[in-house]
Each structure stands twice: as C-alpha cells, then as structure tokens.
Amino acid sequence: MNAIVLVGHGALPEAMKISVEMIVGKREDMRTVCLSPDDGKEELGQKLTALDEELAGCESVRVIADLMGGSPCNAALERYAADERVSVVSGMNLAMVISAAMEEADAAGMIAIGHEAIHDVKALAAGTERPYAPARRAAAAASLSDEPQQIVGVRVDARGIHGQVATAWVPRTGATRIVVIDDVAVHDETQKMALKMAKPAAVKLSILSAEKAVERLSDERSYPGDRVLVVMTRVETLATLDELGYHFDLVDLGNVPNRPDTTTYVKCVNLTDREAQVVRDLADKGTGFTARQVPADPQIDFVAVINK
C-alpha cells in the first residue's frame, strides 16, 4: 500500500485533492494537511502526527508540499527526515499530483512532470517560447565589507523561517542575512537542515544560541555590510537576551500560536502570562513591540494593546 499526502497553506491541499479526483476519480490513498492562519509549528506537527496510524502500513509515502521553505514543507521535512519510506517534494501543481496518483511517480518523476507542465502557453502556441533557465535571485542588497552590519528587522515567529519570512519580509527589509536565535535549533541537525532549506538562496543564514547571538550582534563587524533580519521562535528568547544584557529597539510579533493558558491579544499573537510580562518588562526598558504577520498588515502598537 502506498499513500500521497498533500500539505500546504489554507485550503489548497483540500482543493487540490478535489481537482485531482475530478480527473482521476476517488482516491482513498490521498490525505491532506492544511495550515490555517492560527496554526503554529506545534499545531501543524499535530496534524501530521494524526496521520501516523493511517500511514503505518504503507510501503511508501509521497508528501507533496505547496511552497519550498513554507511551514508545511518545513514541518514535513522535520517529521519525515529519517523515514526512508517518505519522500518530500515541494512546488505542488496539478500535473505532478496526478502523476503521483496515476503513475505512482517517485520524487524525481513528479518533479520532472511538474516542470514539464509549466509553459508560456501563448508563446508555445506561436512557436516563440524560450527555453526555461532558472534565474539566480540576487541578494536584496550587496554586502559591503567596509560597512558595519545593520539590523533591519526583528521578528518573533513560532514557525521560524517560512513562506511569509522568505517571500515577504526578506524582500521588504532587503535582508542579506537571517540570524535565527534558538537555543534548541542550534543543537538539532534536522531543524538546522530545515532552516537552511527554507531561506532564500541568495540570503546567508546564521543559527545561534542566545549567548552567541549577543556576542555577534554586539559587534557591528561580525557580519560586515550585511542587512540582518533576526528571527526567534519564542518570546522567552527575548527574556534570555535581556538577562545577557542585550535589547532590541523594536520587535515585531508575527505568529505566536494559541497554547494552553494563553490569551489572544491580536490575531495570531497568543501569550501566556509569563510571556506577556516579558513584553511589558522589555517595553519598560525601551523596546517597542508591533504585531504584524506580513508587511502589508497595519502596524499595531502591541504595547498599547497589552497594557489595556
């Protein structure tokens, strides 16, 4: 027995399954995992865990994710990295899912068919379509070795580096390096691999403990010329940095998921009493806090919200 698992943002996996079944008929071997706006890394992991019993008897499992570096893709990689039965492919399109369903295509086959399905249709019909050559994405700003580094953004986001960070925040800030501060990830090879795969190709990555981050960020020549986007997965990391004597001027709260004993302050920002106190204490010391998921969202003064 084989299985196909579609993972992605919003209702896309469910919609893709419906579209596939319109063409090939009902598929009992296909499962879907959808990331809702309120889901954090833990909730997404729980949705994958819920499939364990159904997938236990499968000889092979093909996971097809929508966006390379997105939270669904990252979660699948972390969960199945050591499972030799499971392949994980990104860039989901209808042609590749059908190939998995009808031809039982493996990872290489799905990727080939997915590429073959992408055309400039009018140019193809006219015989003028140019061969596709992947363009290298240039860094948003070139590093200048004689200039000090500049912190261009600081985010708390439980998903770490994911689609919103890679496709929205990096271009908006012009970041040339992402610094992830995470005392757990720095010792976890699977998490480090997922972070490396999630970042944009032209952007550099440093995964640091809180102590090492203070050392590097305090020295403006640690990353000469780089525009640094700082990402933390937990509010508690800010408290650790505070204990080490380091503070940011402004922190943006992105996705802080709903958990036991949390209070929802704004959409997708849910804090325990301890986390709320961390924010208040740092605000008293001069750190500003905003709440936004993507750059286009209104910039909410989170300090005013939490002190109501």
PDB file of C-alpha atoms in Angstrom:
ATOM      1  CA  MET A   1       0.000   0.000   0.000  1.00  0.00           C
ATOM      2  CA  ASN A   2       1.203   3.500  -0.907  1.00  0.00           C
ATOM      3  CA  ALA A   3      -0.050   6.920   0.189  1.00  0.00           C
ATOM      4  CA  ILE A   4       0.027  10.513  -1.018  1.00  0.00           C
ATOM      5  CA  VAL A   5      -0.075  13.381   1.485  1.00  0.00           C
ATOM      6  CA  LEU A   6      -0.766  16.918   0.249  1.00  0.00           C
ATOM      7  CA  VAL A   7       0.407  19.639   2.643  1.00  0.00           C
ATOM      8  CA  GLY A   8       0.013  23.371   2.177  1.00  0.00           C
ATOM      9  CA  HIS A   9      -1.308  26.757   3.167  1.00  0.00           C
ATOM     10  CA  GLY A  10      -5.001  27.378   3.719  1.00  0.00           C
ATOM     11  CA  ALA A  11      -7.429  25.128   1.844  1.00  0.00           C
ATOM     12  CA  LEU A  12      -5.072  24.450  -1.068  1.00  0.00           C
ATOM     13  CA  PRO A  13      -4.425  20.765  -0.234  1.00  0.00           C
ATOM     14  CA  GLU A  14      -8.160  20.038   0.012  1.00  0.00           C
ATOM     15  CA  ALA A  15      -8.860  21.965  -3.192  1.00  0.00           C
ATOM     16  CA  MET A  16      -6.050  20.123  -4.976  1.00  0.00           C
ATOM     17  CA  LYS A  17      -7.465  16.750  -3.869  1.00  0.00           C
ATOM     18  CA  ILE A  18     -10.913  17.716  -5.179  1.00  0.00           C
ATOM     19  CA  SER A  19      -9.390  18.758  -8.515  1.00  0.00           C
ATOM     20  CA  VAL A  20      -7.406  15.530  -8.824  1.00  0.00           C
ATOM     21  CA  GLU A  21     -10.495  13.446  -8.099  1.00  0.00           C
ATOM     22  CA  MET A  22     -12.423  15.307 -10.821  1.00  0.00           C
ATOM     23  CA  ILE A  23      -9.883  13.940 -13.295  1.00  0.00           C
ATOM     24  CA  VAL A  24      -8.837  10.534 -11.965  1.00  0.00           C
ATOM     25  CA  GLY A  25     -11.739   9.572  -9.701  1.00  0.00           C
ATOM     26  CA  LYS A  26     -11.971   8.999  -5.963  1.00  0.00           C
ATOM     27  CA  ARG A  27      -8.633   8.433  -4.222  1.00  0.00           C
ATOM     28  CA  GLU A  28      -8.620   6.557  -0.941  1.00  0.00           C
ATOM     29  CA  ASP A  29      -4.815   6.787  -0.775  1.00  0.00           C
ATOM     30  CA  MET A  30      -4.688  10.595  -0.641  1.00  0.00           C
ATOM     31  CA  ARG A  31      -4.574  12.607   2.580  1.00  0.00           C
ATOM     32  CA  THR A  32      -4.438  16.362   3.162  1.00  0.00           C
ATOM     33  CA  VAL A  33      -2.875  18.560   5.843  1.00  0.00           C
ATOM     34  CA  CYS A  34      -3.905  22.230   5.773  1.00  0.00           C
ATOM     35  CA  LEU A  35      -2.129  25.054   7.589  1.00  0.00           C
ATOM     36  CA  SER A  36      -4.676  27.524   8.975  1.00  0.00           C
ATOM     37  CA  PRO A  37      -3.731  31.139   9.810  1.00  0.00           C
ATOM     38  CA  ASP A  38      -3.860  30.385  13.552  1.00  0.00           C
ATOM     39  CA  ASP A  39      -1.703  27.260  13.380  1.00  0.00           C
ATOM     40  CA  GLY A  40       1.793  27.322  14.808  1.00  0.00           C
ATOM     41  CA  LYS A  41       4.565  24.781  14.379  1.00  0.00           C
ATOM     42  CA  GLU A  42       3.144  22.599  17.146  1.00  0.00           C
ATOM     43  CA  GLU A  43      -0.367  22.512  15.679  1.00  0.00           C
ATOM     44  CA  LEU A  44       0.978  21.651  12.242  1.00  0.00           C
ATOM     45  CA  GLY A  45       3.070  18.866  13.744  1.00  0.00           C
ATOM     46  CA  GLN A  46      -0.015  17.505  15.495  1.00  0.00           C
ATOM     47  CA  LYS A  47      -1.888  17.353  12.187  1.00  0.00           C
ATOM     48  CA  LEU A  48       0.936  15.311  10.677  1.00  0.00           C
ATOM     49  CA  THR A  49       1.066  13.097  13.767  1.00  0.00           C
ATOM     50  CA  ALA A  50      -2.659  12.379  13.367  1.00  0.00           C
ATOM     51  CA  LEU A  51      -1.821  10.556  10.116  1.00  0.00           C
ATOM     52  CA  ASP A  52       0.686   8.181  11.739  1.00  0.00           C
ATOM     53  CA  GLU A  53      -1.751   5.322  12.252  1.00  0.00           C
ATOM     54  CA  GLU A  54      -3.082   5.539   8.690  1.00  0.00           C
ATOM     55  CA  LEU A  55       0.409   5.646   7.204  1.00  0.00           C
ATOM     56  CA  ALA A  56       1.904   2.941   9.446  1.00  0.00           C
ATOM     57  CA  GLY A  57       1.237   0.128   6.975  1.00  0.00           C
ATOM     58  CA  CYS A  58       2.360   1.979   3.857  1.00  0.00           C
ATOM     59  CA  GLU A  59       5.388   0.824   1.900  1.00  0.00           C
ATOM     60  CA  SER A  60       5.919   4.324   0.515  1.00  0.00           C
ATOM     61  CA  VAL A  61       4.530   7.765   1.253  1.00  0.00           C
ATOM     62  CA  ARG A  62       4.865  10.694  -1.132  1.00  0.00           C
ATOM     63  CA  VAL A  63       4.439  14.069   0.583  1.00  0.00           C
ATOM     64  CA  ILE A  64       3.778  16.940  -1.808  1.00  0.00           C
ATOM     65  CA  ALA A  65       4.108  20.439  -0.321  1.00  0.00           C
ATOM     66  CA  ASP A  66       2.994  23.690  -1.914  1.00  0.00           C
ATOM     67  CA  LEU A  67       5.841  26.102  -1.221  1.00  0.00           C
ATOM     68  CA  MET A  68       9.516  25.343  -0.755  1.00  0.00           C
ATOM     69  CA  GLY A  69      10.548  26.772   2.602  1.00  0.00           C
ATOM     70  CA  GLY A  70       6.953  27.249   3.746  1.00  0.00           C
ATOM     71  CA  SER A  71       5.813  25.989   7.144  1.00  0.00           C
ATOM     72  CA  PRO A  72       4.035  22.897   5.723  1.00  0.00           C
ATOM     73  CA  CYS A  73       7.138  21.873   3.768  1.00  0.00           C
ATOM     74  CA  ASN A  74       9.410  22.509   6.741  1.00  0.00           C
ATOM     75  CA  ALA A  75       7.172  20.553   9.116  1.00  0.00           C
ATOM     76  CA  ALA A  76       7.043  17.586   6.733  1.00  0.00           C
ATOM     77  CA  LEU A  77      10.815  17.597   6.352  1.00  0.00           C
ATOM     78  CA  GLU A  78      11.374  17.692  10.109  1.00  0.00           C
ATOM     79  CA  ARG A  79       8.869  14.919  10.760  1.00  0.00           C
ATOM     80  CA  TYR A  80       9.927  12.542   8.000  1.00  0.00           C
ATOM     81  CA  ALA A  81      13.640  13.294   7.558  1.00  0.00           C
ATOM     82  CA  ALA A  82      14.649   9.913   8.995  1.00  0.00           C
ATOM     83  CA  ASP A  83      11.782   7.875   7.467  1.00  0.00           C
ATOM     84  CA  GLU A  84      13.123   6.167   4.346  1.00  0.00           C
ATOM     85  CA  ARG A  85       9.591   5.345   3.161  1.00  0.00           C
ATOM     86  CA  VAL A  86       8.744   9.017   2.771  1.00  0.00           C
ATOM     87  CA  SER A  87       9.725  11.422   0.001  1.00  0.00           C
ATOM     88  CA  VAL A  88       9.015  15.146   0.367  1.00  0.00           C
ATOM     89  CA  VAL A  89       8.612  17.265  -2.788  1.00  0.00           C
ATOM     90  CA  SER A  90       7.728  20.970  -2.987  1.00  0.00           C
ATOM     91  CA  GLY A  91       6.156  23.085  -5.729  1.00  0.00           C
ATOM     92  CA  MET A  92       2.819  21.281  -5.827  1.00  0.00           C
ATOM     93  CA  ASN A  93       0.899  21.542  -9.088  1.00  0.00           C
ATOM     94  CA  LEU A  94      -1.962  19.525 -10.551  1.00  0.00           C
ATOM     95  CA  ALA A  95       0.178  17.681 -13.098  1.00  0.00           C
ATOM     96  CA  MET A  96       2.618  16.357 -10.522  1.00  0.00           C
ATOM     97  CA  VAL A  97      -0.120  15.237  -8.127  1.00  0.00           C
ATOM     98  CA  ILE A  98      -1.891  13.401 -10.936  1.00  0.00           C
ATOM     99  CA  SER A  99       1.397  11.723 -11.870  1.00  0.00           C
ATOM    100  CA  ALA A 100       1.767  10.559  -8.274  1.00  0.00           C
ATOM    101  CA  ALA A 101      -1.794   9.254  -8.233  1.00  0.00           C
ATOM    102  CA  MET A 102      -1.992   7.615 -11.674  1.00  0.00           C
ATOM    103  CA  GLU A 103       1.598   6.676 -12.475  1.00  0.00           C
ATOM    104  CA  GLU A 104       2.876   6.281  -8.915  1.00  0.00           C
ATOM    105  CA  ALA A 105       5.717   8.611  -9.927  1.00  0.00           C
ATOM    106  CA  ASP A 106       8.585   8.882  -7.473  1.00  0.00           C
ATOM    107  CA  ALA A 107      10.077  12.198  -6.325  1.00  0.00           C
ATOM    108  CA  ALA A 108      12.241  12.643  -9.438  1.00  0.00           C
ATOM    109  CA  GLY A 109       9.350  11.753 -11.722  1.00  0.00           C
ATOM    110  CA  MET A 110       6.955  14.167 -10.037  1.00  0.00           C
ATOM    111  CA  ILE A 111       9.476  16.994 -10.272  1.00  0.00           C
ATOM    112  CA  ALA A 112      10.094  16.326 -13.976  1.00  0.00           C
ATOM    113  CA  ILE A 113       6.379  16.253 -14.772  1.00  0.00           C
ATOM    114  CA  GLY A 114       5.759  19.349 -12.654  1.00  0.00           C
ATOM    115  CA  HIS A 115       8.387  21.246 -14.677  1.00  0.00           C
ATOM    116  CA  GLU A 116       7.045  19.947 -17.989  1.00  0.00           C
ATOM    117  CA  ALA A 117       3.594  21.313 -17.140  1.00  0.00           C
ATOM    118  CA  ILE A 118       4.849  24.924 -16.843  1.00  0.00           C
ATOM    119  CA  HIS A 119       4.731  26.936 -20.084  1.00  0.00           C
ATOM    120  CA  ASP A 120       4.162  30.360 -21.524  1.00  0.00           C
ATOM    121  CA  VAL A 121       1.134  28.990 -23.365  1.00  0.00           C
ATOM    122  CA  LYS A 122       0.678  31.774 -25.922  1.00  0.00           C
ATOM    123  CA  ALA A 123       4.364  31.773 -26.764  1.00  0.00           C
ATOM    124  CA  LEU A 124       4.327  27.977 -27.050  1.00  0.00           C
ATOM    125  CA  ALA A 125       1.369  28.132 -29.444  1.00  0.00           C
ATOM    126  CA  ALA A 126       3.182  30.719 -31.543  1.00  0.00           C
ATOM    127  CA  GLY A 127       6.404  28.731 -31.522  1.00  0.00           C
ATOM    128  CA  THR A 128       8.307  31.516 -29.752  1.00  0.00           C
ATOM    129  CA  GLU A 129       8.592  30.123 -26.224  1.00  0.00           C
ATOM    130  CA  ARG A 130      12.102  30.438 -24.868  1.00  0.00           C
ATOM    131  CA  PRO A 131      13.737  27.531 -23.010  1.00  0.00           C
ATOM    132  CA  TYR A 132      13.363  27.916 -19.295  1.00  0.00           C
ATOM    133  CA  ALA A 133      16.538  28.736 -17.411  1.00  0.00           C
ATOM    134  CA  PRO A 134      16.242  29.256 -13.647  1.00  0.00           C
ATOM    135  CA  ALA A 135      17.271  32.786 -12.800  1.00  0.00           C
ATOM    136  CA  ARG A 136      19.520  33.298  -9.845  1.00  0.00           C
ATOM    137  CA  ARG A 137      17.909  35.592  -7.327  1.00  0.00           C
ATOM    138  CA  ALA A 138      20.320  38.349  -6.441  1.00  0.00           C
ATOM    139  CA  ALA A 139      20.627  39.385  -2.837  1.00  0.00           C
ATOM    140  CA  ALA A 140      18.384  42.318  -1.979  1.00  0.00           C
ATOM    141  CA  ALA A 141      21.412  44.399  -1.148  1.00  0.00           C
ATOM    142  CA  ALA A 142      25.047  43.638  -1.846  1.00  0.00           C
ATOM    143  CA  SER A 143      27.292  43.227   1.158  1.00  0.00           C
ATOM    144  CA  LEU A 144      29.892  45.953   1.538  1.00  0.00           C
ATOM    145  CA  SER A 145      32.800  44.587   3.529  1.00  0.00           C
ATOM    146  CA  ASP A 146      33.902  48.016   4.785  1.00  0.00           C
ATOM    147  CA  GLU A 147      30.486  48.852   6.292  1.00  0.00           C
ATOM    148  CA  PRO A 148      29.109  47.712   9.683  1.00  0.00           C
ATOM    149  CA  GLN A 149      26.182  45.310   9.761  1.00  0.00           C
ATOM    150  CA  GLN A 150      22.684  46.724  10.136  1.00  0.00           C
ATOM    151  CA  ILE A 151      19.714  45.075  11.864  1.00  0.00           C
ATOM    152  CA  VAL A 152      16.785  45.680   9.531  1.00  0.00           C
ATOM    153  CA  GLY A 153      14.122  43.700  11.355  1.00  0.00           C
ATOM    154  CA  VAL A 154      13.456  41.564  14.431  1.00  0.00           C
ATOM    155  CA  ARG A 155      10.612  39.027  14.465  1.00  0.00           C
ATOM    156  CA  VAL A 156       9.191  36.530  16.910  1.00  0.00           C
ATOM    157  CA  ASP A 157       7.596  33.820  14.780  1.00  0.00           C
ATOM    158  CA  ALA A 158       6.933  30.292  16.032  1.00  0.00           C
ATOM    159  CA  ARG A 159       7.371  28.950  12.509  1.00  0.00           C
ATOM    160  CA  GLY A 160      10.924  30.237  12.198  1.00  0.00           C
ATOM    161  CA  ILE A 161      11.861  30.787   8.567  1.00  0.00           C
ATOM    162  CA  HIS A 162       8.800  30.038   6.430  1.00  0.00           C
ATOM    163  CA  GLY A 163       6.919  31.387   3.454  1.00  0.00           C
ATOM    164  CA  GLN A 164       5.994  34.771   4.916  1.00  0.00           C
ATOM    165  CA  VAL A 165       9.547  35.422   6.070  1.00  0.00           C
ATOM    166  CA  ALA A 166      11.222  34.244   2.848  1.00  0.00           C
ATOM    167  CA  THR A 167       8.826  35.799   0.341  1.00  0.00           C
ATOM    168  CA  ALA A 168       7.581  38.923   2.157  1.00  0.00           C
ATOM    169  CA  TRP A 169       9.884  40.057   4.959  1.00  0.00           C
ATOM    170  CA  VAL A 170      13.219  39.402   3.269  1.00  0.00           C
ATOM    171  CA  PRO A 171      12.342  41.459   0.148  1.00  0.00           C
ATOM    172  CA  ARG A 172      10.691  44.213   2.228  1.00  0.00           C
ATOM    173  CA  THR A 173      13.690  44.622   4.543  1.00  0.00           C
ATOM    174  CA  GLY A 174      16.338  43.974   1.900  1.00  0.00           C
ATOM    175  CA  ALA A 175      17.896  41.432   4.255  1.00  0.00           C
ATOM    176  CA  THR A 176      21.103  39.757   3.094  1.00  0.00           C
ATOM    177  CA  ARG A 177      21.427  37.568   6.204  1.00  0.00           C
ATOM    178  CA  ILE A 178      18.906  35.906   8.507  1.00  0.00           C
ATOM    179  CA  VAL A 179      20.028  35.324  12.087  1.00  0.00           C
ATOM    180  CA  VAL A 180      17.928  32.707  13.880  1.00  0.00           C
ATOM    181  CA  ILE A 181      18.318  32.818  17.666  1.00  0.00           C
ATOM    182  CA  ASP A 182      17.198  29.486  19.074  1.00  0.00           C
ATOM    183  CA  ASP A 183      18.915  27.537  21.872  1.00  0.00           C
ATOM    184  CA  VAL A 184      17.111  24.351  20.758  1.00  0.00           C
ATOM    185  CA  ALA A 185      17.608  24.530  16.983  1.00  0.00           C
ATOM    186  CA  VAL A 186      21.330  25.221  17.324  1.00  0.00           C
ATOM    187  CA  HIS A 187      21.751  21.650  18.641  1.00  0.00           C
ATOM    188  CA  ASP A 188      19.190  19.949  16.357  1.00  0.00           C
ATOM    189  CA  GLU A 189      20.544  18.897  12.958  1.00  0.00           C
ATOM    190  CA  THR A 190      17.072  18.304  11.490  1.00  0.00           C
ATOM    191  CA  GLN A 191      15.871  21.783  12.460  1.00  0.00           C
ATOM    192  CA  LYS A 192      19.073  23.318  11.113  1.00  0.00           C
ATOM    193  CA  MET A 193      18.613  21.498   7.813  1.00  0.00           C
ATOM    194  CA  ALA A 194      15.012  22.727   7.552  1.00  0.00           C
ATOM    195  CA  LEU A 195      16.077  26.324   8.238  1.00  0.00           C
ATOM    196  CA  LYS A 196      18.808  26.155   5.604  1.00  0.00           C
ATOM    197  CA  MET A 197      16.353  24.859   3.019  1.00  0.00           C
ATOM    198  CA  ALA A 198      13.717  27.453   3.926  1.00  0.00           C
ATOM    199  CA  LYS A 199      15.860  30.544   3.454  1.00  0.00           C
ATOM    200  CA  PRO A 200      16.048  32.305   0.060  1.00  0.00           C
ATOM    201  CA  ALA A 201      19.034  31.026  -1.928  1.00  0.00           C
ATOM    202  CA  ALA A 202      20.861  34.366  -2.069  1.00  0.00           C
ATOM    203  CA  VAL A 203      20.446  35.125   1.638  1.00  0.00           C
ATOM    204  CA  LYS A 204      23.012  33.991   4.217  1.00  0.00           C
ATOM    205  CA  LEU A 205      21.971  32.230   7.414  1.00  0.00           C
ATOM    206  CA  SER A 206      23.346  32.095  10.962  1.00  0.00           C
ATOM    207  CA  ILE A 207      21.736  29.834  13.587  1.00  0.00           C
ATOM    208  CA  LEU A 208      22.903  30.968  17.016  1.00  0.00           C
ATOM    209  CA  SER A 209      22.358  30.342  20.694  1.00  0.00           C
ATOM    210  CA  ALA A 210      21.236  33.378  22.686  1.00  0.00           C
ATOM    211  CA  GLU A 211      24.731  33.745  24.166  1.00  0.00           C
ATOM    212  CA  LYS A 212      26.450  33.593  20.770  1.00  0.00           C
ATOM    213  CA  ALA A 213      23.864  35.969  19.287  1.00  0.00           C
ATOM    214  CA  VAL A 214      24.682  38.608  21.915  1.00  0.00           C
ATOM    215  CA  GLU A 215      28.359  38.260  21.057  1.00  0.00           C
ATOM    216  CA  ARG A 216      27.790  38.529  17.302  1.00  0.00           C
ATOM    217  CA  LEU A 217      25.129  41.238  17.300  1.00  0.00           C
ATOM    218  CA  SER A 218      27.050  43.389  19.780  1.00  0.00           C
ATOM    219  CA  ASP A 219      29.999  43.511  17.369  1.00  0.00           C
ATOM    220  CA  GLU A 220      28.975  45.569  14.350  1.00  0.00           C
ATOM    221  CA  ARG A 221      31.774  43.930  12.318  1.00  0.00           C
ATOM    222  CA  SER A 222      30.600  40.350  12.846  1.00  0.00           C
ATOM    223  CA  TYR A 223      28.732  40.407   9.524  1.00  0.00           C
ATOM    224  CA  PRO A 224      30.343  43.279   7.580  1.00  0.00           C
ATOM    225  CA  GLY A 225      27.959  45.010   5.210  1.00  0.00           C
ATOM    226  CA  ASP A 226      25.057  42.645   5.903  1.00  0.00           C
ATOM    227  CA  ARG A 227      21.463  43.717   6.417  1.00  0.00           C
ATOM    228  CA  VAL A 228      20.402  41.373   9.219  1.00  0.00           C
ATOM    229  CA  LEU A 229      16.878  40.065   9.803  1.00  0.00           C
ATOM    230  CA  VAL A 230      16.652  38.479  13.274  1.00  0.00           C
ATOM    231  CA  VAL A 231      14.125  35.664  13.809  1.00  0.00           C
ATOM    232  CA  MET A 232      13.213  34.000  17.120  1.00  0.00           C
ATOM    233  CA  THR A 233      10.636  31.257  17.594  1.00  0.00           C
ATOM    234  CA  ARG A 234       9.826  32.023  21.227  1.00  0.00           C
ATOM    235  CA  VAL A 235       9.078  35.158  23.247  1.00  0.00           C
ATOM    236  CA  GLU A 236      11.109  33.607  26.072  1.00  0.00           C
ATOM    237  CA  THR A 237      14.254  34.090  23.969  1.00  0.00           C
ATOM    238  CA  LEU A 238      13.856  37.843  24.480  1.00  0.00           C
ATOM    239  CA  ALA A 239      13.970  37.287  28.229  1.00  0.00           C
ATOM    240  CA  THR A 240      17.182  35.263  27.869  1.00  0.00           C
ATOM    241  CA  LEU A 241      18.753  38.041  25.800  1.00  0.00           C
ATOM    242  CA  ASP A 242      17.634  40.559  28.434  1.00  0.00           C
ATOM    243  CA  GLU A 243      19.393  38.514  31.142  1.00  0.00           C
ATOM    244  CA  LEU A 244      22.527  38.667  28.997  1.00  0.00           C
ATOM    245  CA  GLY A 245      22.212  42.446  28.754  1.00  0.00           C
ATOM    246  CA  TYR A 246      21.095  42.726  25.121  1.00  0.00           C
ATOM    247  CA  HIS A 247      17.956  44.530  23.892  1.00  0.00           C
ATOM    248  CA  PHE A 248      16.424  45.348  20.524  1.00  0.00           C
ATOM    249  CA  ASP A 249      14.921  48.728  19.694  1.00  0.00           C
ATOM    250  CA  LEU A 250      11.854  47.225  18.010  1.00  0.00           C
ATOM    251  CA  VAL A 251      10.429  43.681  17.912  1.00  0.00           C
ATOM    252  CA  ASP A 252       7.637  42.548  15.606  1.00  0.00           C
ATOM    253  CA  LEU A 253       5.379  39.772  16.898  1.00  0.00           C
ATOM    254  CA  GLY A 254       4.323  37.577  13.987  1.00  0.00           C
ATOM    255  CA  ASN A 255       2.890  34.148  14.722  1.00  0.00           C
ATOM    256  CA  VAL A 256       2.734  33.222  18.406  1.00  0.00           C
ATOM    257  CA  PRO A 257       0.268  30.319  18.440  1.00  0.00           C
ATOM    258  CA  ASN A 258      -2.588  29.517  20.749  1.00  0.00           C
ATOM    259  CA  ARG A 259      -1.486  27.116  23.519  1.00  0.00           C
ATOM    260  CA  PRO A 260      -2.818  26.096  26.920  1.00  0.00           C
ATOM    261  CA  ASP A 261      -3.026  29.038  29.320  1.00  0.00           C
ATOM    262  CA  THR A 262      -2.559  31.690  26.630  1.00  0.00           C
ATOM    263  CA  THR A 263      -4.580  34.850  25.994  1.00  0.00           C
ATOM    264  CA  THR A 264      -5.277  36.115  22.483  1.00  0.00           C
ATOM    265  CA  TYR A 265      -4.266  39.782  22.258  1.00  0.00           C
ATOM    266  CA  VAL A 266      -4.455  40.267  18.487  1.00  0.00           C
ATOM    267  CA  LYS A 267      -4.861  37.869  15.580  1.00  0.00           C
ATOM    268  CA  CYS A 268      -2.189  35.134  15.741  1.00  0.00           C
ATOM    269  CA  VAL A 269      -0.488  36.569  18.852  1.00  0.00           C
ATOM    270  CA  ASN A 270      -1.310  34.473  21.912  1.00  0.00           C
ATOM    271  CA  LEU A 271       0.741  34.891  25.075  1.00  0.00           C
ATOM    272  CA  THR A 272       0.999  33.168  28.421  1.00  0.00           C
ATOM    273  CA  ASP A 273       1.056  35.401  31.498  1.00  0.00           C
ATOM    274  CA  ARG A 274       4.822  34.900  31.653  1.00  0.00           C
ATOM    275  CA  GLU A 275       5.289  35.917  28.005  1.00  0.00           C
ATOM    276  CA  ALA A 276       3.065  38.961  28.445  1.00  0.00           C
ATOM    277  CA  GLN A 277       5.176  40.017  31.416  1.00  0.00           C
ATOM    278  CA  VAL A 278       8.352  39.626  29.336  1.00  0.00           C
ATOM    279  CA  VAL A 279       6.894  42.033  26.775  1.00  0.00           C
ATOM    280  CA  ARG A 280       5.860  44.524  29.459  1.00  0.00           C
ATOM    281  CA  ASP A 281       9.235  44.378  31.202  1.00  0.00           C
ATOM    282  CA  LEU A 282      11.139  44.938  27.959  1.00  0.00           C
ATOM    283  CA  ALA A 283       8.770  47.731  26.930  1.00  0.00           C
ATOM    284  CA  ASP A 284       9.570  49.440  30.241  1.00  0.00           C
ATOM    285  CA  LYS A 285      13.255  49.193  29.283  1.00  0.00           C
ATOM    286  CA  GLY A 286      12.660  50.880  25.940  1.00  0.00           C
ATOM    287  CA  THR A 287      11.907  48.072  23.467  1.00  0.00           C
ATOM    288  CA  GLY A 288       8.989  48.791  21.147  1.00  0.00           C
ATOM    289  CA  PHE A 289       6.642  45.988  20.071  1.00  0.00           C
ATOM    290  CA  THR A 290       4.429  45.763  16.999  1.00  0.00           C
ATOM    291  CA  ALA A 291       2.232  42.937  15.709  1.00  0.00           C
ATOM    292  CA  ARG A 292       2.166  42.022  12.012  1.00  0.00           C
ATOM    293  CA  GLN A 293       2.146  38.780  10.051  1.00  0.00           C
ATOM    294  CA  VAL A 294       3.087  40.304   6.699  1.00  0.00           C
ATOM    295  CA  PRO A 295       4.438  43.771   5.804  1.00  0.00           C
ATOM    296  CA  ALA A 296       1.117  44.846   4.277  1.00  0.00           C
ATOM    297  CA  ASP A 297      -0.704  44.405   7.604  1.00  0.00           C
ATOM    298  CA  PRO A 298      -1.414  47.519   9.691  1.00  0.00           C
ATOM    299  CA  GLN A 299       1.390  48.140  12.177  1.00  0.00           C
ATOM    300  CA  ILE A 300      -0.257  47.595  15.563  1.00  0.00           C
ATOM    301  CA  ASP A 301       1.329  49.130  18.665  1.00  0.00           C
ATOM    302  CA  PHE A 302       1.366  45.970  20.732  1.00  0.00           C
ATOM    303  CA  VAL A 303       2.496  47.682  23.921  1.00  0.00           C
ATOM    304  CA  ALA A 304      -0.718  49.715  23.906  1.00  0.00           C
ATOM    305  CA  VAL A 305      -2.745  46.546  23.297  1.00  0.00           C
ATOM    306  CA  ILE A 306      -1.174  44.526  26.105  1.00  0.00           C
ATOM    307  CA  ASN A 307      -1.474  47.375  28.627  1.00  0.00           C
ATOM    308  CA  LYS A 308      -5.209  47.935  28.121  1.00  0.00           C
TER     309      LYS A 308
END
